[in-house]
PDB file of C-alpha atoms and ligand atoms in Angstrom:
ATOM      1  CA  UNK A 562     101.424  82.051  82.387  1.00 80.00           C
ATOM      2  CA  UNK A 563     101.920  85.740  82.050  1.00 81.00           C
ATOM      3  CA  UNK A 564     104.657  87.719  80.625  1.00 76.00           C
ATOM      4  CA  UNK A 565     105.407  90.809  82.070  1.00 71.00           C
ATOM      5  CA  UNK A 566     108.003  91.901  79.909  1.00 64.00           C
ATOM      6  CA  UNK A 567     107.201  93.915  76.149  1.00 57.00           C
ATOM      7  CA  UNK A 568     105.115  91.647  74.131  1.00 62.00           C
ATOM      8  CA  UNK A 569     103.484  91.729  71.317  1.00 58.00           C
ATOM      9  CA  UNK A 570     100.963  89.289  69.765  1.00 54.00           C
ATOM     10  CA  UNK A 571     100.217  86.836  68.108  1.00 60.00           C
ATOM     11  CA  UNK A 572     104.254  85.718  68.643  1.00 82.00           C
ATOM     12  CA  UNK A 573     106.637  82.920  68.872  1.00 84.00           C
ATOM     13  CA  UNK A 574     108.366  82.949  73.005  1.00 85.00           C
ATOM     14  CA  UNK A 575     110.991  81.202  73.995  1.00 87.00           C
ATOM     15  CA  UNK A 576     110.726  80.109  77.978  1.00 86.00           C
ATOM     16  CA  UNK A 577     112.888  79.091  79.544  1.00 86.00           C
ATOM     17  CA  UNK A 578     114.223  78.913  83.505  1.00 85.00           C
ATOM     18  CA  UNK A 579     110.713  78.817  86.230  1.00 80.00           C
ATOM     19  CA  UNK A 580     108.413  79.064  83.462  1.00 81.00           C
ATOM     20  CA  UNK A 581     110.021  76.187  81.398  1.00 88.00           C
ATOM     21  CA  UNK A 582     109.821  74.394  84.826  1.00 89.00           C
ATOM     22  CA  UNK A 583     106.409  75.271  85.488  1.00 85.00           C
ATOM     23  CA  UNK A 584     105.491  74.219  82.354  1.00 87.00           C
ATOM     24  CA  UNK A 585     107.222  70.827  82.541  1.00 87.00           C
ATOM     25  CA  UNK A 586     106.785  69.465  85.953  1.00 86.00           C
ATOM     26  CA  UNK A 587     103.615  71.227  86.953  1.00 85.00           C
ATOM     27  CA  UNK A 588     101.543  71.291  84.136  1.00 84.00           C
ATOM     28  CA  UNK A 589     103.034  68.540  82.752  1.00 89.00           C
ATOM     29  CA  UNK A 590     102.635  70.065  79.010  1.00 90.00           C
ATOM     30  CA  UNK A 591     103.498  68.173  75.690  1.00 92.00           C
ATOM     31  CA  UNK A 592     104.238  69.280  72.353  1.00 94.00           C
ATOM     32  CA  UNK A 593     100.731  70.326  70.869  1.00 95.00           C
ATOM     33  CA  UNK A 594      99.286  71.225  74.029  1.00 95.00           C
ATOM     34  CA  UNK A 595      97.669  74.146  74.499  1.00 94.00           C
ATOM     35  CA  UNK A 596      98.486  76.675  77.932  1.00 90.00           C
ATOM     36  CA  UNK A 597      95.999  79.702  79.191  1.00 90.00           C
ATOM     37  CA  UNK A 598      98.352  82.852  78.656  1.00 90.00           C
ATOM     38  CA  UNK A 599      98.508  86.662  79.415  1.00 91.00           C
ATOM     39  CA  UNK A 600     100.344  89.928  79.327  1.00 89.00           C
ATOM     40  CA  UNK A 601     100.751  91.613  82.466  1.00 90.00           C
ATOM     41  CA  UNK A 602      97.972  94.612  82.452  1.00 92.00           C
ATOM     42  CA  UNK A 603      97.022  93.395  79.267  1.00 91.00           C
ATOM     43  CA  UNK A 604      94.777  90.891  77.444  1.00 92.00           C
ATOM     44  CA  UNK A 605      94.572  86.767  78.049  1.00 93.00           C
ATOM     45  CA  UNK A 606      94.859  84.583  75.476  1.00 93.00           C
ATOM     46  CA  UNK A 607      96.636  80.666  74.515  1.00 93.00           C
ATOM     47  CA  UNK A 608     100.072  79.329  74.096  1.00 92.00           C
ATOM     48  CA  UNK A 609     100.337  76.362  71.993  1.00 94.00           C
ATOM     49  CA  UNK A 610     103.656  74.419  72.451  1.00 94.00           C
ATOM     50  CA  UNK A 611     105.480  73.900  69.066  1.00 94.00           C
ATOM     51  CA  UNK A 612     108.444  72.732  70.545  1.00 93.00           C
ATOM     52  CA  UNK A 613     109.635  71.191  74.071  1.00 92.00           C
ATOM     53  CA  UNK A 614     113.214  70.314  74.791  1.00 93.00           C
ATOM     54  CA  UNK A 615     114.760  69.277  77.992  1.00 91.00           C
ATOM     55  CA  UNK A 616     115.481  73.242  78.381  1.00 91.00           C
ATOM     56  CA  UNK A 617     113.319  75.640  77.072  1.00 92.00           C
ATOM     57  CA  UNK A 618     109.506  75.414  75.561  1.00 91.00           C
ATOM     58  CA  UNK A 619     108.259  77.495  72.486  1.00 91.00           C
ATOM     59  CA  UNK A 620     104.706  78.844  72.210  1.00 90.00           C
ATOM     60  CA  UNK A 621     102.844  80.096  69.381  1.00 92.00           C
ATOM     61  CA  UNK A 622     100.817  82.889  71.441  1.00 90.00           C
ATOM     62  CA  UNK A 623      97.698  84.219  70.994  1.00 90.00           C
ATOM     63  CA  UNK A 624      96.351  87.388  72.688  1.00 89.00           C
ATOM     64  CA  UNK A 625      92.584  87.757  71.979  1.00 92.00           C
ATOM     65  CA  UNK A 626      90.733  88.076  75.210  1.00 94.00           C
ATOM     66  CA  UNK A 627      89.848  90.725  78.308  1.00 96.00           C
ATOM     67  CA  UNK A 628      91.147  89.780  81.530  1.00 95.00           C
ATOM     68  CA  UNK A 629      88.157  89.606  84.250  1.00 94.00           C
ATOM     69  CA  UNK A 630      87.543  92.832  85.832  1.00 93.00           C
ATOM     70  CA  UNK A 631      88.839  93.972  89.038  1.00 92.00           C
ATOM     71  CA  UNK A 632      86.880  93.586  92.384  1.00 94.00           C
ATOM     72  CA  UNK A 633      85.869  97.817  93.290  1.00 94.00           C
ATOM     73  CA  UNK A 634      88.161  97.671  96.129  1.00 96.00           C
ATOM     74  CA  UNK A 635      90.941  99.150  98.667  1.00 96.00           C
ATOM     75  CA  UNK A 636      91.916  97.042 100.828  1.00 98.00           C
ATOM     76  CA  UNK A 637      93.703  98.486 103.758  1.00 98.00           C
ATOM     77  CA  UNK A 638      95.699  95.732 105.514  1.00 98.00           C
ATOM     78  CA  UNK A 639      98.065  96.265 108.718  1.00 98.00           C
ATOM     79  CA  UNK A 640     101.811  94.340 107.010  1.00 98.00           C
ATOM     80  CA  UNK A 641     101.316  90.897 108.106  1.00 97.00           C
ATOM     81  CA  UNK A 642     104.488  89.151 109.533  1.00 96.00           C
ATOM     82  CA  UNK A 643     106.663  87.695 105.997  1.00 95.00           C
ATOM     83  CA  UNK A 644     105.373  84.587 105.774  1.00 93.00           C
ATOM     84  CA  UNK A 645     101.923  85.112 105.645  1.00 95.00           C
ATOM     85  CA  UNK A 646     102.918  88.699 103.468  1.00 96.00           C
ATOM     86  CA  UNK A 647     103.717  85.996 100.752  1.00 96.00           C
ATOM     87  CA  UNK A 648     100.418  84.342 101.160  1.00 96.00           C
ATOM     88  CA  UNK A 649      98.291  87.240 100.868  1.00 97.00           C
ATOM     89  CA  UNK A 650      99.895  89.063  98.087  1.00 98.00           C
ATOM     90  CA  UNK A 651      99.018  85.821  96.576  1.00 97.00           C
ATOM     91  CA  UNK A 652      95.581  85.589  97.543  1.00 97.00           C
ATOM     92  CA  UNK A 653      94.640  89.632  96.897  1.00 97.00           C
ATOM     93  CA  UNK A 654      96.185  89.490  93.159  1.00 97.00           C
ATOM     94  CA  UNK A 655      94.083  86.309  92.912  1.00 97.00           C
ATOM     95  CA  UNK A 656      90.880  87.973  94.352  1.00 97.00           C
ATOM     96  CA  UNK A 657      91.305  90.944  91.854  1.00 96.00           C
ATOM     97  CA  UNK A 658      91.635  93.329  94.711  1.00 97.00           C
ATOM     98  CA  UNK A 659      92.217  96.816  93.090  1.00 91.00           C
ATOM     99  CA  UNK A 660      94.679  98.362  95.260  1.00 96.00           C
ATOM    100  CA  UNK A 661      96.148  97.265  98.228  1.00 98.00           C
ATOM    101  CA  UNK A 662      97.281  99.912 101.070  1.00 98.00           C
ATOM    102  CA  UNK A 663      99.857  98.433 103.189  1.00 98.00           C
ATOM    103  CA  UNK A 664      99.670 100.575 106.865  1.00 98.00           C
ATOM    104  CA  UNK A 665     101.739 100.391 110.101  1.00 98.00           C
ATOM    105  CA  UNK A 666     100.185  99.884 112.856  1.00 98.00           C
ATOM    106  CA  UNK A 667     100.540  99.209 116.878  1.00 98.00           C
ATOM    107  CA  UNK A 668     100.922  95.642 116.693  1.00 98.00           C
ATOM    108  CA  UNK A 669     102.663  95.604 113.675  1.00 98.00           C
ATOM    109  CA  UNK A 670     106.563  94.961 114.247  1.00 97.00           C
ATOM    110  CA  UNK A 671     108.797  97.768 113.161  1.00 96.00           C
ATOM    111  CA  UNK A 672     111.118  95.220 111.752  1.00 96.00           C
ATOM    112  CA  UNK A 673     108.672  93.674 109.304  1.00 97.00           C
ATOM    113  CA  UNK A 674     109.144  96.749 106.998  1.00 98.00           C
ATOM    114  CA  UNK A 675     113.084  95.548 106.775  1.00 97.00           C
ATOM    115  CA  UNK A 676     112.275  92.134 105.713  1.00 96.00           C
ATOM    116  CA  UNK A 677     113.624  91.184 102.127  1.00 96.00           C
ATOM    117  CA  UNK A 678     109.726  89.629 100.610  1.00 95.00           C
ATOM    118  CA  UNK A 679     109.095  93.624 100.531  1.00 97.00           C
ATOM    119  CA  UNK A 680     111.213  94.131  98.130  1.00 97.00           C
ATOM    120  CA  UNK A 681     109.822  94.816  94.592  1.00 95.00           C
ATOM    121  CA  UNK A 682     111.101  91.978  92.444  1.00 93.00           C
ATOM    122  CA  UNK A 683     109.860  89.395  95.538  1.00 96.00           C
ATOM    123  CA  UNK A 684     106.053  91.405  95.637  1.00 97.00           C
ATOM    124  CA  UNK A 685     106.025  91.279  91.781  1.00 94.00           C
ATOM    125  CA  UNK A 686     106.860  87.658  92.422  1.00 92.00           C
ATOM    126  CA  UNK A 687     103.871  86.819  94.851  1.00 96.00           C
ATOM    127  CA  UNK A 688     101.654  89.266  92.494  1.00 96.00           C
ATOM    128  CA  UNK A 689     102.259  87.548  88.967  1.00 92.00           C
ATOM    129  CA  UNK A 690     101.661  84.001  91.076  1.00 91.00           C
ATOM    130  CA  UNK A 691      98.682  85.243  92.232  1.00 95.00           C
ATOM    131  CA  UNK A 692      97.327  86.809  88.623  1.00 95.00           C
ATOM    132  CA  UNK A 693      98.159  83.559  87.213  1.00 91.00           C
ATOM    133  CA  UNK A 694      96.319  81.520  89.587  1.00 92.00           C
ATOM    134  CA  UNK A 695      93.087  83.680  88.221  1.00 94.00           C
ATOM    135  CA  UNK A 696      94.622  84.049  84.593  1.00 93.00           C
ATOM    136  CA  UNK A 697      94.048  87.452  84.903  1.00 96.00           C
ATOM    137  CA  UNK A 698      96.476  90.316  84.540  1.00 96.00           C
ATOM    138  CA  UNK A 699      95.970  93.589  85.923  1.00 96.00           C
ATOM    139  CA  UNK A 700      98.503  93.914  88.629  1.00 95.00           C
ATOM    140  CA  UNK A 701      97.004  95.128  91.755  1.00 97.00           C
ATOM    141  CA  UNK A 702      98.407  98.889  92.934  1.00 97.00           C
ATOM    142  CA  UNK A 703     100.322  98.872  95.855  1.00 97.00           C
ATOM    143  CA  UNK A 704     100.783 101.048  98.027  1.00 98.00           C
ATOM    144  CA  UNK A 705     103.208 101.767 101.888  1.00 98.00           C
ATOM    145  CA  UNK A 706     102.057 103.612 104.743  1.00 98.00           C
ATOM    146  CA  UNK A 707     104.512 103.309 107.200  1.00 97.00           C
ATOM    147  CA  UNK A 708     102.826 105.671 109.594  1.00 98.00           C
ATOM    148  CA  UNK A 709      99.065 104.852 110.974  1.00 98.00           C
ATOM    149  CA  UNK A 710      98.538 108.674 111.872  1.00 98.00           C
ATOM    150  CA  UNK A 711      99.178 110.322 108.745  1.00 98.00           C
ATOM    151  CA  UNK A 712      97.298 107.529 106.784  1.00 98.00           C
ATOM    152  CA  UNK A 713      94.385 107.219 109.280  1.00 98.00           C
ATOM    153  CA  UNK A 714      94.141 111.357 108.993  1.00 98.00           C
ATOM    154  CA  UNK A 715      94.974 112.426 105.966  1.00 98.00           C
ATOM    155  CA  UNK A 716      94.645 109.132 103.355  1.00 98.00           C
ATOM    156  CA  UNK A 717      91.782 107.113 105.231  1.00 98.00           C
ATOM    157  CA  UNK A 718      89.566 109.921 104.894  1.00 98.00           C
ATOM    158  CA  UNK A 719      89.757 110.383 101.362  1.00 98.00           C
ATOM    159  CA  UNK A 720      88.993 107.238 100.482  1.00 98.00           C
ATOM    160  CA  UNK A 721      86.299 107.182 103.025  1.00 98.00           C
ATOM    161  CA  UNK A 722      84.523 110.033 100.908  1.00 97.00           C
ATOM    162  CA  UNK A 723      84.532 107.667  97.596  1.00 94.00           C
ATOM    163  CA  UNK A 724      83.900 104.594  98.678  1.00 97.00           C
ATOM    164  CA  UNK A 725      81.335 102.492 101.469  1.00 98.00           C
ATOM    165  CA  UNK A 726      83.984 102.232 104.296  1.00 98.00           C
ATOM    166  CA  UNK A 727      84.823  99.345 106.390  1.00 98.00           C
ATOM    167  CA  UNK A 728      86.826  98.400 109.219  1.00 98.00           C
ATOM    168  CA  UNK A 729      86.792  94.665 110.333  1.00 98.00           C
ATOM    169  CA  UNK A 730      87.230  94.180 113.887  1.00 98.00           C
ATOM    170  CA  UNK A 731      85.765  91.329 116.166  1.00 97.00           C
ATOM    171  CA  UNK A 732      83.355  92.530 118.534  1.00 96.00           C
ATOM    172  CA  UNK A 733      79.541  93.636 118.736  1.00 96.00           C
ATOM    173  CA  UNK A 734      79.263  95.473 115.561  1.00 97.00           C
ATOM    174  CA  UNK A 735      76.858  95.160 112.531  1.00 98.00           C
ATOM    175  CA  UNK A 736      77.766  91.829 110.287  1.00 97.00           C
ATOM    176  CA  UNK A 737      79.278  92.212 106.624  1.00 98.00           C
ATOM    177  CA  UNK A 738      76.906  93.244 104.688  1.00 97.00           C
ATOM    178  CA  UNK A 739      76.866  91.467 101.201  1.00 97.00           C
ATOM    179  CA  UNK A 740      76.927  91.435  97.601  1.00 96.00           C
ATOM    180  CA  UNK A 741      77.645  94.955  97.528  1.00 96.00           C
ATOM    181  CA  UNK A 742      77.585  96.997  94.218  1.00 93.00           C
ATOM    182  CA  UNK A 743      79.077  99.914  95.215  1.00 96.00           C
ATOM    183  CA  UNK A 744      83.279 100.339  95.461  1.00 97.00           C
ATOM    184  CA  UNK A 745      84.350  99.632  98.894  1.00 98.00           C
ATOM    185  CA  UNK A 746      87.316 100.366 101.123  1.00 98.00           C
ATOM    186  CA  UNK A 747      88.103  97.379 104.037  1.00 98.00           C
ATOM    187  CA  UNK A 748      90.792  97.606 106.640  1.00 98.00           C
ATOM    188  CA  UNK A 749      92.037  94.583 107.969  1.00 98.00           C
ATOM    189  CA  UNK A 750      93.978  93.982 110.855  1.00 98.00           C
ATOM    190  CA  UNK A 751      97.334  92.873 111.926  1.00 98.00           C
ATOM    191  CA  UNK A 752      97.200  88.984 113.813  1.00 96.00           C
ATOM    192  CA  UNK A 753      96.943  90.845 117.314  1.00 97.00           C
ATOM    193  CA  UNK A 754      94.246  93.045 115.874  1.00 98.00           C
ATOM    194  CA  UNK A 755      93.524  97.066 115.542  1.00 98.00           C
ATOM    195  CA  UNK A 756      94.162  98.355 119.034  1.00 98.00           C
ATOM    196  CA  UNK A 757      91.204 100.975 120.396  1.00 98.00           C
ATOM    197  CA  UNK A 758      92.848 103.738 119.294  1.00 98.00           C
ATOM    198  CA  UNK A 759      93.376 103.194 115.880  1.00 98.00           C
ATOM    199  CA  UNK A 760      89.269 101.706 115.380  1.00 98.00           C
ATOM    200  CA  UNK A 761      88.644 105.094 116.585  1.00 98.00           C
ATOM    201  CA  UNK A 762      91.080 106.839 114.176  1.00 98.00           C
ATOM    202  CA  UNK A 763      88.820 104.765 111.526  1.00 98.00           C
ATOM    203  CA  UNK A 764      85.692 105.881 112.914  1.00 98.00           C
ATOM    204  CA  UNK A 765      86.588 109.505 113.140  1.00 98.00           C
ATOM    205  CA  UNK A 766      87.832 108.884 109.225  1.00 98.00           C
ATOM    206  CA  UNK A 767      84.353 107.635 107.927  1.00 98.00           C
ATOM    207  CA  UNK A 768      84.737 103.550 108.228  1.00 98.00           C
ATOM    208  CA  UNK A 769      82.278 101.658 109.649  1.00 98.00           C
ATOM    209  CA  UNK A 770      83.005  98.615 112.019  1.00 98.00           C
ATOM    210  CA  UNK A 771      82.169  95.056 110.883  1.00 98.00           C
ATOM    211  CA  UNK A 772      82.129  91.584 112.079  1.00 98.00           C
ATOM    212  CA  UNK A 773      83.040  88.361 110.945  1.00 97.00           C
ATOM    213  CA  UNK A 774      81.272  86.431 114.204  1.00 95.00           C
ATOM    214  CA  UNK A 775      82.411  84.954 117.152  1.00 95.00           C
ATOM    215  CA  UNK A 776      85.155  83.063 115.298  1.00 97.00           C
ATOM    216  CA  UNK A 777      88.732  84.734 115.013  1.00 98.00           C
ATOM    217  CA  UNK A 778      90.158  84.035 111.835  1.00 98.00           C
ATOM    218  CA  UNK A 779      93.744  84.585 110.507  1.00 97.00           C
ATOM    219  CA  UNK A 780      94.221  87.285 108.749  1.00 97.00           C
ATOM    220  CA  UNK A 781      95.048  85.292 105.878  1.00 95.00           C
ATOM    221  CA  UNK A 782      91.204  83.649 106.219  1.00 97.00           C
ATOM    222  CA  UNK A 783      89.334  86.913 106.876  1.00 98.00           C
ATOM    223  CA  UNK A 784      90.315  88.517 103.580  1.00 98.00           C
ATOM    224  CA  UNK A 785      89.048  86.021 101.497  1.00 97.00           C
ATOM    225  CA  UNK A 786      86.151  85.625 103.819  1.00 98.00           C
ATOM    226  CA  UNK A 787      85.274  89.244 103.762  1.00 98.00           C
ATOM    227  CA  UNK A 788      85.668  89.240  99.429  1.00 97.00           C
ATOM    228  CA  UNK A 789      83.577  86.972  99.188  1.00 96.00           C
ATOM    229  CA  UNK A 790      80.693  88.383 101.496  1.00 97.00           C
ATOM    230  CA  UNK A 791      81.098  91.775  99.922  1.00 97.00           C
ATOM    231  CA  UNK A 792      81.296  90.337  96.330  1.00 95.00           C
TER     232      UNK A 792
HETATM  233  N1  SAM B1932      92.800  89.174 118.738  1.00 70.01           N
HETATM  234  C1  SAM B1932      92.618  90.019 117.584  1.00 70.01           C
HETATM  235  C2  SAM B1932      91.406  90.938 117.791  1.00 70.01           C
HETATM  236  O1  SAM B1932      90.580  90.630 118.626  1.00 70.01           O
HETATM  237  O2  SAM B1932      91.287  91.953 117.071  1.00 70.01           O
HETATM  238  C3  SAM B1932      92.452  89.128 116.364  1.00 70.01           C
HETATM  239  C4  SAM B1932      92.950  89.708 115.119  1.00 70.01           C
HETATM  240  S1  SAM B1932      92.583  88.747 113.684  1.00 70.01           S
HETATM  241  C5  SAM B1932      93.684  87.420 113.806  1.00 70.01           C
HETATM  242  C6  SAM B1932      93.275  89.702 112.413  1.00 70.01           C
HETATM  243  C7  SAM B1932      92.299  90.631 111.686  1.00 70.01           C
HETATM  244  O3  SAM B1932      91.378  89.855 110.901  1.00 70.01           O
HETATM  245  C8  SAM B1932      91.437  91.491 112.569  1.00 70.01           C
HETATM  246  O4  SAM B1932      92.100  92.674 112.979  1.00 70.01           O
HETATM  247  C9  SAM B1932      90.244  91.771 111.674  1.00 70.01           C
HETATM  248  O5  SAM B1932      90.506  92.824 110.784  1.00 70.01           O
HETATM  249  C10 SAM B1932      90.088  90.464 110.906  1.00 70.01           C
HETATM  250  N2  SAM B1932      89.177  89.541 111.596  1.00 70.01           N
HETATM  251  C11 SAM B1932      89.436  88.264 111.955  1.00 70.01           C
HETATM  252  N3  SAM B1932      88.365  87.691 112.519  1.00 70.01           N
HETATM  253  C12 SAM B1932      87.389  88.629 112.520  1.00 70.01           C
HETATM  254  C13 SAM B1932      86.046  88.650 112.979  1.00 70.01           C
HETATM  255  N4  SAM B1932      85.481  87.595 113.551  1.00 70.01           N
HETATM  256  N5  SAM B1932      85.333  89.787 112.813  1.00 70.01           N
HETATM  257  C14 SAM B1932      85.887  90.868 112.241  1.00 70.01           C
HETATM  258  N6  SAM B1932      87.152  90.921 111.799  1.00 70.01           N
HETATM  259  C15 SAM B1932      87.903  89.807 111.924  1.00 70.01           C
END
């Protein structure tokens, strides 16, 4: 569970609404138990439940412990389509990616930067799932590109100078490498994939091509693929 609102421990909270849900039906909690807590961009710690009604929970919180540290990465990712937006917001807040670039590209559609799960309070949303999935709490930085050329000439390079960079792209290029130490920056993809143009806009930036294989994964598969290779 993580609060993201001012905290300050050790404290008595009051939950009710989703996390009194969560609490009930998911984690099926009694009175005495004992939950994993946090507080967003700050320390971990435990909740134990000193009182459960049919409405609210309270917690006698403790706030003792560092959060695990962030994976050394920017990930640059093409906006996926809504659905799987959700998904991966999710899954990069779990990874501990750093910060997350999210670019236009070709074969992204215009009208996926109008869609409502872009809006803060619904990213927050996805992120604090995500964090809590981990129990960490350091809120990945996010950031919109809603034009490839300025980002692939004026941002990409940057980041190309202070970090190993990567673009993954299926084809005949060097594999992953792995267990890296070093930060890294990745691009990923939208489903139809980088079109020529823009690989070579990474290539001209600094970034590297890399394969996955002969196997095509969703872009929802390749990111936690290409983590944990790097990782
Ligand atoms: N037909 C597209 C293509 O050939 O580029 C497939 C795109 S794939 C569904 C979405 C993104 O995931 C790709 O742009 C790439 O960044 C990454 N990806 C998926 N499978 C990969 C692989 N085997 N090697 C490298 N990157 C891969």
């Amino acid at each position: 569970l993580l609060f993201d609102d001012d905290f300050i421990a050790p404290q008595q909270v009051v939950l009710r609404d989703r996390r009194f849900q969560h609490i009930k039906q998911i984690h099926r909690a009694a009175q005495g138990d004992t939950l994993g807590v946090g507080q967003l961009n700050g320390l971990t710690g435990q909740g134990k439940i000193t009182r459960l009604t049919d409405q609210e929970v309270e917690l006698q919180v403790t706030l003792d412990k560092e959060p695990p540290a962030p994976l050394p990465i920017n990930l640059i990712l093409a906006l996926p389509r809504p659905q799987m937006l959700k998904r991966t917001l999710q899954t990069i807040a779990t990874m501990g990616v750093k910060t997350l670039h999210l670019i236009h590209s070709n074969r992204v559609e215009k009208s996926f930067w109008q869609t409502p799960q872009l809006q803060e309070d619904k990213v927050l949303e996805e992120l604090l799932l995500g964090l809590e999935q981990a129990k960490d709490t350091t809120l990945p930085h996010i950031e919109y590109h809603k034009r490839f050329r300025p980002f692939a000439e004026d941002i990409a390079p940057q980041l190309a100078q202070n970090s190993k960079a990567l673009v993954a792209h299926p084809g005949p290029y060097p594999e992953c490498p792995q267990k890296q130490q070093q930060p890294i920056t990745l691009a990923v993809g939208p489903e139809g994939g980088f079109v020529d143009y823009e690989i070579e806009k990474f290539e001209a930036a600094g970034f590297e091509p890399i394969s996955l294989g002969q196997r095509i994964l969703r872009v929802e598969t390749a990111i936690p693929v290409l983590l944990a290779k790097l990782f």
